[in-house]
PDB file of C-alpha atoms in Angstrom:
ATOM      1  CA  MET A   1     -35.155  69.639  51.066  1.00 50.00           C
ATOM      2  CA  VAL A   2     -31.949  71.866  52.838  1.00 61.00           C
ATOM      3  CA  GLN A   3     -29.972  70.032  55.707  1.00 80.00           C
ATOM      4  CA  LYS A   4     -30.153  71.677  58.747  1.00 90.00           C
ATOM      5  CA  ALA A   5     -26.698  72.963  60.690  1.00 94.00           C
ATOM      6  CA  LYS A   6     -25.404  71.215  63.582  1.00 96.00           C
ATOM      7  CA  ILE A   7     -24.966  73.423  66.959  1.00 97.00           C
ATOM      8  CA  LEU A   8     -22.661  71.784  69.280  1.00 97.00           C
ATOM      9  CA  LEU A   9     -23.446  72.998  72.668  1.00 97.00           C
ATOM     10  CA  VAL A  10     -20.676  71.894  75.883  1.00 97.00           C
ATOM     11  CA  ASP A  11     -21.491  72.858  79.246  1.00 96.00           C
ATOM     12  CA  ASP A  12     -21.670  70.152  82.293  1.00 95.00           C
ATOM     13  CA  ARG A  13     -24.585  71.964  83.828  1.00 94.00           C
ATOM     14  CA  PRO A  14     -27.542  70.759  82.529  1.00 95.00           C
ATOM     15  CA  GLU A  15     -29.468  73.728  82.979  1.00 95.00           C
ATOM     16  CA  ASN A  16     -27.406  76.082  81.034  1.00 94.00           C
ATOM     17  CA  LEU A  17     -27.638  73.083  78.106  1.00 96.00           C
ATOM     18  CA  LEU A  18     -31.791  73.626  78.729  1.00 96.00           C
ATOM     19  CA  ALA A  19     -31.614  77.145  78.769  1.00 95.00           C
ATOM     20  CA  LEU A  20     -28.780  77.603  75.349  1.00 96.00           C
ATOM     21  CA  GLU A  21     -31.445  75.480  73.688  1.00 96.00           C
ATOM     22  CA  ALA A  22     -34.521  77.718  74.356  1.00 96.00           C
ATOM     23  CA  ILE A  23     -32.525  80.427  73.034  1.00 95.00           C
ATOM     24  CA  LEU A  24     -31.368  78.799  69.976  1.00 96.00           C
ATOM     25  CA  SER A  25     -34.460  76.464  69.373  1.00 95.00           C
ATOM     26  CA  ALA A  26     -36.043  79.531  67.182  1.00 94.00           C
ATOM     27  CA  LEU A  27     -32.950  79.062  64.384  1.00 95.00           C
ATOM     28  CA  ASP A  28     -34.087  75.522  63.633  1.00 94.00           C
ATOM     29  CA  GLN A  29     -31.288  73.764  63.713  1.00 96.00           C
ATOM     30  CA  THR A  30     -30.081  70.867  65.358  1.00 96.00           C
ATOM     31  CA  LEU A  31     -28.894  71.210  68.400  1.00 97.00           C
ATOM     32  CA  VAL A  32     -26.058  68.846  69.957  1.00 97.00           C
ATOM     33  CA  ARG A  33     -25.513  68.569  73.692  1.00 97.00           C
ATOM     34  CA  ALA A  34     -22.509  67.307  74.691  1.00 97.00           C
ATOM     35  CA  SER A  35     -21.442  67.225  79.180  1.00 96.00           C
ATOM     36  CA  SER A  36     -18.105  67.267  79.093  1.00 96.00           C
ATOM     37  CA  GLY A  37     -14.729  68.265  76.917  1.00 95.00           C
ATOM     38  CA  GLU A  38     -14.233  64.632  75.895  1.00 96.00           C
ATOM     39  CA  GLU A  39     -17.775  64.286  74.997  1.00 96.00           C
ATOM     40  CA  ALA A  40     -17.490  67.235  73.080  1.00 96.00           C
ATOM     41  CA  LEU A  41     -14.464  66.013  71.282  1.00 96.00           C
ATOM     42  CA  LYS A  42     -15.882  62.515  70.498  1.00 96.00           C
ATOM     43  CA  ALA A  43     -19.196  63.998  68.736  1.00 96.00           C
ATOM     44  CA  LEU A  44     -16.656  65.971  66.446  1.00 96.00           C
ATOM     45  CA  LEU A  45     -15.226  62.643  65.867  1.00 94.00           C
ATOM     46  CA  THR A  46     -18.374  62.080  63.568  1.00 91.00           C
ATOM     47  CA  ASP A  47     -20.133  64.925  62.929  1.00 92.00           C
ATOM     48  CA  ASP A  48     -20.027  68.716  61.352  1.00 93.00           C
ATOM     49  CA  PHE A  49     -20.587  71.621  63.226  1.00 96.00           C
ATOM     50  CA  ALA A  50     -21.453  75.157  62.000  1.00 94.00           C
ATOM     51  CA  VAL A  51     -20.557  76.434  65.422  1.00 96.00           C
ATOM     52  CA  ILE A  52     -19.472  75.474  68.839  1.00 96.00           C
ATOM     53  CA  LEU A  53     -20.946  77.130  72.281  1.00 96.00           C
ATOM     54  CA  LEU A  54     -18.081  76.065  74.879  1.00 95.00           C
ATOM     55  CA  ASP A  55     -18.330  76.353  78.821  1.00 92.00           C
ATOM     56  CA  VAL A  56     -14.629  77.831  80.191  1.00 89.00           C
ATOM     57  CA  GLN A  57     -15.632  76.099  83.494  1.00 88.00           C
ATOM     58  CA  MET A  58     -16.007  72.715  83.141  1.00 91.00           C
ATOM     59  CA  PRO A  59     -14.478  69.748  85.533  1.00 91.00           C
ATOM     60  CA  GLY A  60     -11.593  67.653  84.167  1.00 89.00           C
ATOM     61  CA  MET A  61     -10.885  68.774  80.776  1.00 91.00           C
ATOM     62  CA  ASP A  62     -11.787  72.908  80.956  1.00 90.00           C
ATOM     63  CA  GLY A  63     -13.098  75.046  77.657  1.00 90.00           C
ATOM     64  CA  PHE A  64      -9.911  76.184  76.730  1.00 89.00           C
ATOM     65  CA  GLU A  65      -7.943  72.890  76.829  1.00 92.00           C
ATOM     66  CA  THR A  66     -10.923  71.685  74.862  1.00 93.00           C
ATOM     67  CA  ALA A  67     -10.635  74.189  72.423  1.00 92.00           C
ATOM     68  CA  ALA A  68      -6.901  73.653  71.906  1.00 91.00           C
ATOM     69  CA  HIS A  69      -7.666  69.992  71.039  1.00 93.00           C
ATOM     70  CA  ILE A  70     -10.387  71.268  68.762  1.00 94.00           C
ATOM     71  CA  LYS A  71      -7.716  74.002  66.931  1.00 91.00           C
ATOM     72  CA  ARG A  72      -5.158  70.670  66.810  1.00 91.00           C
ATOM     73  CA  ARG A  73      -7.292  68.937  64.864  1.00 91.00           C
ATOM     74  CA  GLU A  74      -7.645  69.409  60.935  1.00 90.00           C
ATOM     75  CA  ARG A  75     -11.032  68.226  60.389  1.00 90.00           C
ATOM     76  CA  THR A  76     -12.430  70.391  63.343  1.00 93.00           C
ATOM     77  CA  ARG A  77      -9.908  73.595  63.579  1.00 90.00           C
ATOM     78  CA  ASP A  78     -12.230  75.717  61.246  1.00 89.00           C
ATOM     79  CA  ILE A  79     -15.133  75.620  63.414  1.00 92.00           C
ATOM     80  CA  PRO A  80     -15.838  78.694  64.915  1.00 92.00           C
ATOM     81  CA  ILE A  81     -16.052  78.488  68.824  1.00 93.00           C
ATOM     82  CA  ILE A  82     -17.751  80.703  71.403  1.00 93.00           C
ATOM     83  CA  PHE A  83     -16.736  80.750  74.776  1.00 90.00           C
ATOM     84  CA  LEU A  84     -19.651  81.237  77.359  1.00 89.00           C
ATOM     85  CA  THR A  85     -18.075  81.793  81.177  1.00 83.00           C
ATOM     86  CA  ALA A  86     -19.547  82.661  84.266  1.00 76.00           C
ATOM     87  CA  ILE A  87     -16.185  84.633  85.641  1.00 66.00           C
ATOM     88  CA  ASN A  88     -14.554  87.331  84.493  1.00 61.00           C
ATOM     89  CA  HIS A  89     -10.924  87.944  85.483  1.00 59.00           C
ATOM     90  CA  GLY A  90     -10.374  90.782  83.023  1.00 60.00           C
ATOM     91  CA  PRO A  91      -8.796  91.414  80.270  1.00 61.00           C
ATOM     92  CA  HIS A  92      -6.240  88.895  80.523  1.00 61.00           C
ATOM     93  CA  HIS A  93      -8.393  86.073  81.112  1.00 63.00           C
ATOM     94  CA  THR A  94     -10.633  87.322  77.961  1.00 67.00           C
ATOM     95  CA  PHE A  95      -7.298  87.157  75.790  1.00 65.00           C
ATOM     96  CA  ARG A  96      -6.936  83.673  76.808  1.00 68.00           C
ATOM     97  CA  GLY A  97      -9.902  82.743  75.179  1.00 69.00           C
ATOM     98  CA  TYR A  98      -9.146  84.148  71.960  1.00 68.00           C
ATOM     99  CA  ALA A  99      -5.809  82.982  72.236  1.00 72.00           C
ATOM    100  CA  ALA A 100      -7.148  79.756  72.614  1.00 72.00           C
ATOM    101  CA  GLY A 101      -9.261  79.766  68.996  1.00 71.00           C
ATOM    102  CA  ALA A 102     -12.392  81.664  69.824  1.00 77.00           C
ATOM    103  CA  VAL A 103     -14.234  83.946  67.422  1.00 80.00           C
ATOM    104  CA  ASP A 104     -16.164  85.364  70.581  1.00 85.00           C
ATOM    105  CA  TYR A 105     -15.943  85.438  74.149  1.00 83.00           C
ATOM    106  CA  ILE A 106     -19.380  86.083  76.431  1.00 85.00           C
ATOM    107  CA  SER A 107     -19.798  86.574  79.775  1.00 82.00           C
ATOM    108  CA  LYS A 108     -23.231  85.297  81.609  1.00 80.00           C
ATOM    109  CA  PRO A 109     -25.153  86.422  82.057  1.00 82.00           C
ATOM    110  CA  PHE A 110     -25.597  87.311  78.641  1.00 84.00           C
ATOM    111  CA  ASP A 111     -28.413  88.597  76.611  1.00 90.00           C
ATOM    112  CA  PRO A 112     -30.214  85.972  74.647  1.00 92.00           C
ATOM    113  CA  TRP A 113     -30.837  88.035  71.382  1.00 93.00           C
ATOM    114  CA  VAL A 114     -27.012  88.958  70.626  1.00 91.00           C
ATOM    115  CA  LEU A 115     -25.959  84.889  71.797  1.00 93.00           C
ATOM    116  CA  ARG A 116     -28.749  83.976  68.636  1.00 94.00           C
ATOM    117  CA  ALA A 117     -27.985  86.463  66.086  1.00 92.00           C
ATOM    118  CA  LYS A 118     -24.201  85.706  66.584  1.00 91.00           C
ATOM    119  CA  VAL A 119     -24.702  81.729  66.191  1.00 94.00           C
ATOM    120  CA  SER A 120     -27.423  82.541  63.534  1.00 92.00           C
ATOM    121  CA  VAL A 121     -24.434  84.551  61.283  1.00 90.00           C
ATOM    122  CA  PHE A 122     -21.705  81.677  61.655  1.00 91.00           C
ATOM    123  CA  VAL A 123     -25.036  79.223  60.601  1.00 93.00           C
ATOM    124  CA  GLU A 124     -25.223  81.175  57.509  1.00 89.00           C
ATOM    125  CA  LEU A 125     -21.650  80.811  56.709  1.00 88.00           C
ATOM    126  CA  TYR A 126     -21.575  77.242  57.247  1.00 90.00           C
ATOM    127  CA  MET A 127     -24.582  76.943  55.008  1.00 89.00           C
ATOM    128  CA  LYS A 128     -23.104  79.263  52.284  1.00 85.00           C
ATOM    129  CA  ASN A 129     -20.081  76.646  52.512  1.00 84.00           C
ATOM    130  CA  CYS A 130     -22.135  73.645  51.974  1.00 85.00           C
ATOM    131  CA  GLN A 131     -24.074  75.221  49.150  1.00 81.00           C
ATOM    132  CA  LEU A 132     -20.533  76.030  47.396  1.00 80.00           C
ATOM    133  CA  ARG A 133     -18.746  72.497  48.101  1.00 79.00           C
ATOM    134  CA  GLU A 134     -22.042  71.077  46.044  1.00 80.00           C
ATOM    135  CA  GLN A 135     -21.625  73.333  43.232  1.00 76.00           C
ATOM    136  CA  ALA A 136     -17.714  72.262  43.194  1.00 75.00           C
ATOM    137  CA  ALA A 137     -18.710  68.585  43.504  1.00 76.00           C
ATOM    138  CA  LEU A 138     -20.987  68.921  40.324  1.00 76.00           C
ATOM    139  CA  LEU A 139     -18.527  70.795  38.601  1.00 73.00           C
ATOM    140  CA  ARG A 140     -16.093  68.418  39.346  1.00 72.00           C
ATOM    141  CA  LEU A 141     -18.361  65.503  37.497  1.00 75.00           C
ATOM    142  CA  GLN A 142     -18.684  67.378  34.938  1.00 69.00           C
ATOM    143  CA  LEU A 143     -15.365  68.005  34.084  1.00 67.00           C
ATOM    144  CA  GLU A 144     -14.879  64.075  34.373  1.00 66.00           C
ATOM    145  CA  GLY A 145     -17.892  63.399  32.025  1.00 65.00           C
ATOM    146  CA  GLY A 146     -16.382  65.918  29.865  1.00 58.00           C
ATOM    147  CA  ARG A 147     -12.978  63.937  29.464  1.00 53.00           C
ATOM    148  CA  SER A 148     -15.137  60.579  29.278  1.00 50.00           C
ATOM    149  CA  SER A 149     -17.314  61.103  26.347  1.00 50.00           C
ATOM    150  CA  ASP A 150     -16.485  63.128  23.366  1.00 47.00           C
ATOM    151  CA  ASN A 151     -20.761  63.396  22.162  1.00 46.00           C
ATOM    152  CA  LYS A 152     -21.793  64.528  25.203  1.00 46.00           C
ATOM    153  CA  GLU A 153     -22.935  68.520  25.097  1.00 49.00           C
ATOM    154  CA  PRO A 154     -22.738  69.557  28.500  1.00 53.00           C
ATOM    155  CA  ILE A 155     -24.722  72.785  27.481  1.00 57.00           C
ATOM    156  CA  GLY A 156     -27.394  72.132  29.423  1.00 63.00           C
ATOM    157  CA  LEU A 157     -25.663  70.934  32.884  1.00 62.00           C
ATOM    158  CA  LEU A 158     -23.409  73.937  32.456  1.00 65.00           C
ATOM    159  CA  ALA A 159     -26.226  76.335  32.091  1.00 70.00           C
ATOM    160  CA  GLU A 160     -27.906  74.520  35.615  1.00 67.00           C
ATOM    161  CA  LEU A 161     -24.606  74.893  37.556  1.00 70.00           C
ATOM    162  CA  SER A 162     -24.408  78.616  36.570  1.00 73.00           C
ATOM    163  CA  ALA A 163     -27.762  79.342  37.819  1.00 72.00           C
ATOM    164  CA  ARG A 164     -27.319  77.455  41.226  1.00 71.00           C
ATOM    165  CA  LEU A 165     -23.766  79.161  41.484  1.00 72.00           C
ATOM    166  CA  ALA A 166     -25.428  82.256  40.890  1.00 75.00           C
ATOM    167  CA  ALA A 167     -27.724  81.856  43.283  1.00 71.00           C
ATOM    168  CA  VAL A 168     -25.571  80.970  46.008  1.00 74.00           C
ATOM    169  CA  GLU A 169     -23.551  84.349  44.750  1.00 73.00           C
ATOM    170  CA  GLU A 170     -26.713  86.163  45.407  1.00 74.00           C
ATOM    171  CA  GLN A 171     -27.223  85.375  48.985  1.00 72.00           C
ATOM    172  CA  ALA A 172     -23.616  85.390  49.788  1.00 72.00           C
ATOM    173  CA  GLU A 173     -23.070  89.084  48.639  1.00 74.00           C
ATOM    174  CA  ALA A 174     -26.758  89.860  50.600  1.00 71.00           C
ATOM    175  CA  LEU A 175     -24.574  88.323  53.650  1.00 73.00           C
ATOM    176  CA  SER A 176     -21.786  90.546  53.388  1.00 70.00           C
ATOM    177  CA  LYS A 177     -23.877  93.390  53.250  1.00 71.00           C
ATOM    178  CA  GLN A 178     -25.671  92.519  56.202  1.00 70.00           C
ATOM    179  CA  LEU A 179     -22.376  91.882  58.127  1.00 69.00           C
ATOM    180  CA  ASP A 180     -20.952  95.295  57.182  1.00 66.00           C
ATOM    181  CA  ASP A 181     -24.252  96.773  58.295  1.00 59.00           C
ATOM    182  CA  ASP A 182     -24.487  95.369  61.602  1.00 54.00           C
ATOM    183  CA  SER A 183     -20.436  96.142  61.915  1.00 52.00           C
ATOM    184  CA  ALA A 184     -20.163  92.032  63.217  1.00 56.00           C
ATOM    185  CA  ASP A 185     -17.213  90.240  64.160  1.00 66.00           C
ATOM    186  CA  ALA A 186     -14.128  90.720  62.354  1.00 65.00           C
ATOM    187  CA  ALA A 187     -14.103  86.661  62.169  1.00 63.00           C
ATOM    188  CA  ALA A 188     -17.402  86.580  60.942  1.00 70.00           C
ATOM    189  CA  VAL A 189     -16.418  89.365  58.443  1.00 70.00           C
ATOM    190  CA  ALA A 190     -13.142  87.106  57.157  1.00 67.00           C
ATOM    191  CA  THR A 191     -15.386  84.232  57.295  1.00 70.00           C
ATOM    192  CA  ALA A 192     -17.771  86.017  54.449  1.00 72.00           C
ATOM    193  CA  ALA A 193     -14.712  87.419  52.370  1.00 71.00           C
ATOM    194  CA  HIS A 194     -13.238  83.841  51.812  1.00 68.00           C
ATOM    195  CA  LEU A 195     -16.269  82.868  51.055  1.00 73.00           C
ATOM    196  CA  GLU A 196     -16.578  85.340  48.333  1.00 75.00           C
ATOM    197  CA  ARG A 197     -13.162  84.376  47.137  1.00 73.00           C
ATOM    198  CA  LYS A 198     -13.737  80.583  46.869  1.00 72.00           C
ATOM    199  CA  LEU A 199     -16.965  81.877  44.834  1.00 75.00           C
ATOM    200  CA  THR A 200     -14.984  83.528  42.483  1.00 77.00           C
ATOM    201  CA  GLY A 201     -12.736  80.863  41.980  1.00 71.00           C
ATOM    202  CA  LEU A 202     -15.394  78.787  41.124  1.00 72.00           C
ATOM    203  CA  ARG A 203     -17.392  81.042  38.917  1.00 74.00           C
ATOM    204  CA  ARG A 204     -14.038  81.417  36.835  1.00 73.00           C
ATOM    205  CA  ALA A 205     -13.850  77.277  36.597  1.00 70.00           C
ATOM    206  CA  LEU A 206     -17.219  77.553  35.507  1.00 67.00           C
ATOM    207  CA  ASP A 207     -16.973  80.184  32.791  1.00 71.00           C
ATOM    208  CA  ALA A 208     -13.885  78.846  31.210  1.00 68.00           C
ATOM    209  CA  LEU A 209     -16.429  75.611  30.247  1.00 64.00           C
ATOM    210  CA  GLU A 210     -18.610  77.437  28.403  1.00 63.00           C
ATOM    211  CA  PRO A 211     -17.883  77.132  24.367  1.00 57.00           C
ATOM    212  CA  GLY A 212     -15.614  79.399  22.746  1.00 55.00           C
ATOM    213  CA  THR A 213     -14.106  80.014  26.010  1.00 50.00           C
ATOM    214  CA  GLY A 214     -10.682  77.195  26.138  1.00 47.00           C
ATOM    215  CA  SER A 215     -10.821  73.462  26.044  1.00 43.00           C
ATOM    216  CA  GLY A 216     -10.509  73.406  29.529  1.00 46.00           C
ATOM    217  CA  ALA A 217     -10.731  74.882  33.394  1.00 44.00           C
ATOM    218  CA  PRO A 218      -8.242  75.227  36.369  1.00 46.00           C
ATOM    219  CA  PRO A 219      -8.282  72.977  38.787  1.00 46.00           C
ATOM    220  CA  LEU A 220     -10.376  73.244  41.548  1.00 45.00           C
ATOM    221  CA  SER A 221      -8.277  73.306  44.774  1.00 45.00           C
ATOM    222  CA  SER A 222     -10.132  71.140  47.772  1.00 43.00           C
ATOM    223  CA  GLN A 223      -7.985  73.727  50.269  1.00 44.00           C
ATOM    224  CA  GLY A 224      -9.826  76.155  52.219  1.00 45.00           C
TER     225      GLY A 224
END
């Protein structure tokens, strides 16, 4: 069973949260509410999120300050943030949003279809990264098993790993083509390219384990 991605919705107005839930419910992912910046930061301490939709104007800690805290934490700094705002003070205000680490800055009222499409891209990228981490974990287990047992033949598991990785590679390639065709946000394209580079590294490590190609694989880095 494929685990659903979590999307964090941050807005101090309940009616806005309800509207976001109505727009994004079609994605069939887990929607998590936060009514303040403080509540959002608390949720980020324990859960992993594919993307954050963050209102700019909130009492107390506003969206810009909340984003700054998110980007300072190692655990959360790479989570895409989409700013939502009912105010528009021109290019300077928009620039402040991007400077705070947002991948997009959308003014209200916004097109529900556009917002859903943008969020779906980051959800799909998140799911591909989760699949990649699973394949890397399996590969590490195989490497450890190979070192601890001299009489166990790993060919069967290697074949299974290779097949699973091939499926992720195919999906990532299709997603990259979709991003090119749709002229997507630069942040989404860059994230997809980063995913492809990680897939290439994992494929090389897996190929190095094949019989007759050498005694071991290069180490797998846990860094992004």
